[in-house]
Amino acid sequence: MDSKFIQWVIFGILSLIWGSSFILMKEGLTELSAYQVASIRMLFAGLVLLPFAIQSFKKIPKEKMGLVLVSGIIGNFFPAYLFCIAEIKIDSSLAGILNSLTPLFTILVGLLFFKTTINKQKTLGVMIGFIGLCLLFATGKNISFQNLSYAFLVLIATFFYGLNVNMVGKFLKNIRALDIASVAFAFLILPSAIILFSTGYFNKSFTEPGFQMATFYSIVLGVVGTSIASILFYMLIKKSTIVFASMVTYGIPIIAVAWGIYFGEAISLLQIASLFIILAGVYIVNKPQKQ
């Protein structure tokens, strides 16, 4: 099967999963605290991948084990808590815009710390995608910047994403995606369980329907939105480029618009035009450069 086709398929699936993750977080936060939603997410992601981690431990070189652990922490653990805490105070539109800074942080971190070279074509593609994304949210509901301290948490998370993309792309290129993800999340089971226990989650009434649904959404967020999505993301990094992999953040608002249509929200032609601008940016980044 064509490699480019596989890249775009993974890109689409990741956009669908992560574009829906904001809804799952919001639903989880209706009855649970931010720390509880994030802890359940990390805990179940680790438990699902634990059977694979047992074999993966043997396949990862000892000198790379520390990097795998760091990848799990900066690429999943910290961002999970940062996003949940931030979404207590900021709306999803602002979170979406700030999350789109991941490709820009990927370029910046790569240039400053990993000595990577980004050509003008890829830089142009990232900028076009960001312009389209800003236009998309600008045509929607009003964006509130009243809680800048919480918005800054999302900026920190996107910086971690950019750092993780560069680290995986440079140092873990020869390790299978499943091995990286399973071992990384296995390390996170214990700290996630400790945080979940310390927040008083197990003292709540498990018979309340609202509590059950919030827990269910958090579990789905961990199993699908974290463990499965992380494997696909590692695969995308290995099969394409680190910049194209980070561009998956531009697919998220497309799914957000689809959710809006599903719930009866008005979608303007300008918003549809924004989607094409975003896709144009993704295409330019992934388009082979002429010799």
PDB file of N, CA and C in Angstrom, residues 15-24 252-265 267:
ATOM      1  N   SER A  15      -7.003  12.848  13.776  1.00  0.00           N
ATOM      2  CA  SER A  15      -7.808  14.070  13.830  1.00  0.00           C
ATOM      3  C   SER A  15      -9.184  13.782  14.421  1.00  0.00           C
ATOM      4  N   LEU A  16      -9.773  12.658  14.032  1.00  0.00           N
ATOM      5  CA  LEU A  16     -11.092  12.276  14.542  1.00  0.00           C
ATOM      6  C   LEU A  16     -11.042  11.999  16.043  1.00  0.00           C
ATOM      7  N   ILE A  17     -10.026  11.246  16.458  1.00  0.00           N
ATOM      8  CA  ILE A  17      -9.914  10.873  17.878  1.00  0.00           C
ATOM      9  C   ILE A  17      -9.633  12.090  18.742  1.00  0.00           C
ATOM     10  N   TRP A  18      -8.585  12.834  18.392  1.00  0.00           N
ATOM     11  CA  TRP A  18      -8.208  13.972  19.225  1.00  0.00           C
ATOM     12  C   TRP A  18      -9.183  15.136  19.089  1.00  0.00           C
ATOM     13  N   GLY A  19      -9.857  15.253  17.943  1.00  0.00           N
ATOM     14  CA  GLY A  19     -10.875  16.280  17.810  1.00  0.00           C
ATOM     15  C   GLY A  19     -12.062  16.028  18.713  1.00  0.00           C
ATOM     16  N   SER A  20     -12.302  14.752  19.026  1.00  0.00           N
ATOM     17  CA  SER A  20     -13.404  14.384  19.923  1.00  0.00           C
ATOM     18  C   SER A  20     -12.974  14.372  21.384  1.00  0.00           C
ATOM     19  N   SER A  21     -11.682  14.430  21.636  1.00  0.00           N
ATOM     20  CA  SER A  21     -11.188  14.351  23.015  1.00  0.00           C
ATOM     21  C   SER A  21     -11.623  15.540  23.858  1.00  0.00           C
ATOM     22  N   PHE A  22     -11.761  16.715  23.221  1.00  0.00           N
ATOM     23  CA  PHE A  22     -12.199  17.884  23.976  1.00  0.00           C
ATOM     24  C   PHE A  22     -13.595  17.681  24.544  1.00  0.00           C
ATOM     25  N   ILE A  23     -14.459  17.033  23.771  1.00  0.00           N
ATOM     26  CA  ILE A  23     -15.817  16.758  24.236  1.00  0.00           C
ATOM     27  C   ILE A  23     -15.795  15.771  25.399  1.00  0.00           C
ATOM     28  N   LEU A  24     -14.957  14.751  25.270  1.00  0.00           N
ATOM     29  CA  LEU A  24     -14.850  13.756  26.338  1.00  0.00           C
ATOM     30  C   LEU A  24     -14.337  14.379  27.631  1.00  0.00           C
ATOM     31  N   ILE A 252      -7.958  18.843  14.117  1.00  0.00           N
ATOM     32  CA  ILE A 252      -8.859  18.881  15.268  1.00  0.00           C
ATOM     33  C   ILE A 252     -10.045  19.825  15.066  1.00  0.00           C
ATOM     34  N   PRO A 253      -9.834  21.075  14.595  1.00  0.00           N
ATOM     35  CA  PRO A 253     -11.004  21.964  14.424  1.00  0.00           C
ATOM     36  C   PRO A 253     -11.981  21.487  13.366  1.00  0.00           C
ATOM     37  N   ILE A 254     -11.501  20.707  12.402  1.00  0.00           N
ATOM     38  CA  ILE A 254     -12.411  20.156  11.404  1.00  0.00           C
ATOM     39  C   ILE A 254     -13.431  19.247  12.081  1.00  0.00           C
ATOM     40  N   ILE A 255     -12.952  18.423  12.986  1.00  0.00           N
ATOM     41  CA  ILE A 255     -13.850  17.540  13.741  1.00  0.00           C
ATOM     42  C   ILE A 255     -14.741  18.357  14.673  1.00  0.00           C
ATOM     43  N   ALA A 256     -14.195  19.428  15.224  1.00  0.00           N
ATOM     44  CA  ALA A 256     -14.991  20.286  16.099  1.00  0.00           C
ATOM     45  C   ALA A 256     -16.173  20.894  15.344  1.00  0.00           C
ATOM     46  N   VAL A 257     -15.943  21.300  14.094  1.00  0.00           N
ATOM     47  CA  VAL A 257     -17.019  21.842  13.268  1.00  0.00           C
ATOM     48  C   VAL A 257     -18.066  20.760  12.990  1.00  0.00           C
ATOM     49  N   ALA A 258     -17.589  19.542  12.733  1.00  0.00           N
ATOM     50  CA  ALA A 258     -18.514  18.429  12.494  1.00  0.00           C
ATOM     51  C   ALA A 258     -19.398  18.185  13.714  1.00  0.00           C
ATOM     52  N   TRP A 259     -18.796  18.247  14.910  1.00  0.00           N
ATOM     53  CA  TRP A 259     -19.589  18.112  16.134  1.00  0.00           C
ATOM     54  C   TRP A 259     -20.596  19.259  16.239  1.00  0.00           C
ATOM     55  N   GLY A 260     -20.184  20.449  15.843  1.00  0.00           N
ATOM     56  CA  GLY A 260     -21.082  21.599  15.898  1.00  0.00           C
ATOM     57  C   GLY A 260     -22.294  21.408  15.003  1.00  0.00           C
ATOM     58  N   ILE A 261     -22.060  20.881  13.796  1.00  0.00           N
ATOM     59  CA  ILE A 261     -23.166  20.603  12.875  1.00  0.00           C
ATOM     60  C   ILE A 261     -24.093  19.551  13.470  1.00  0.00           C
ATOM     61  N   TYR A 262     -23.512  18.552  14.100  1.00  0.00           N
ATOM     62  CA  TYR A 262     -24.303  17.471  14.692  1.00  0.00           C
ATOM     63  C   TYR A 262     -25.229  17.996  15.795  1.00  0.00           C
ATOM     64  N   PHE A 263     -24.744  18.970  16.551  1.00  0.00           N
ATOM     65  CA  PHE A 263     -25.547  19.519  17.643  1.00  0.00           C
ATOM     66  C   PHE A 263     -26.357  20.735  17.225  1.00  0.00           C
ATOM     67  N   GLY A 264     -26.465  20.964  15.895  1.00  0.00           N
ATOM     68  CA  GLY A 264     -27.343  21.999  15.392  1.00  0.00           C
ATOM     69  C   GLY A 264     -26.768  23.404  15.405  1.00  0.00           C
ATOM     70  N   GLU A 265     -25.467  23.551  15.514  1.00  0.00           N
ATOM     71  CA  GLU A 265     -24.852  24.878  15.477  1.00  0.00           C
ATOM     72  C   GLU A 265     -24.755  25.379  14.032  1.00  0.00           C
ATOM     73  N   ILE A 267     -23.080  26.827  10.882  1.00  0.00           N
ATOM     74  CA  ILE A 267     -21.747  26.847  10.299  1.00  0.00           C
ATOM     75  C   ILE A 267     -21.778  27.719   9.049  1.00  0.00           C
TER      76      ILE A 267
END
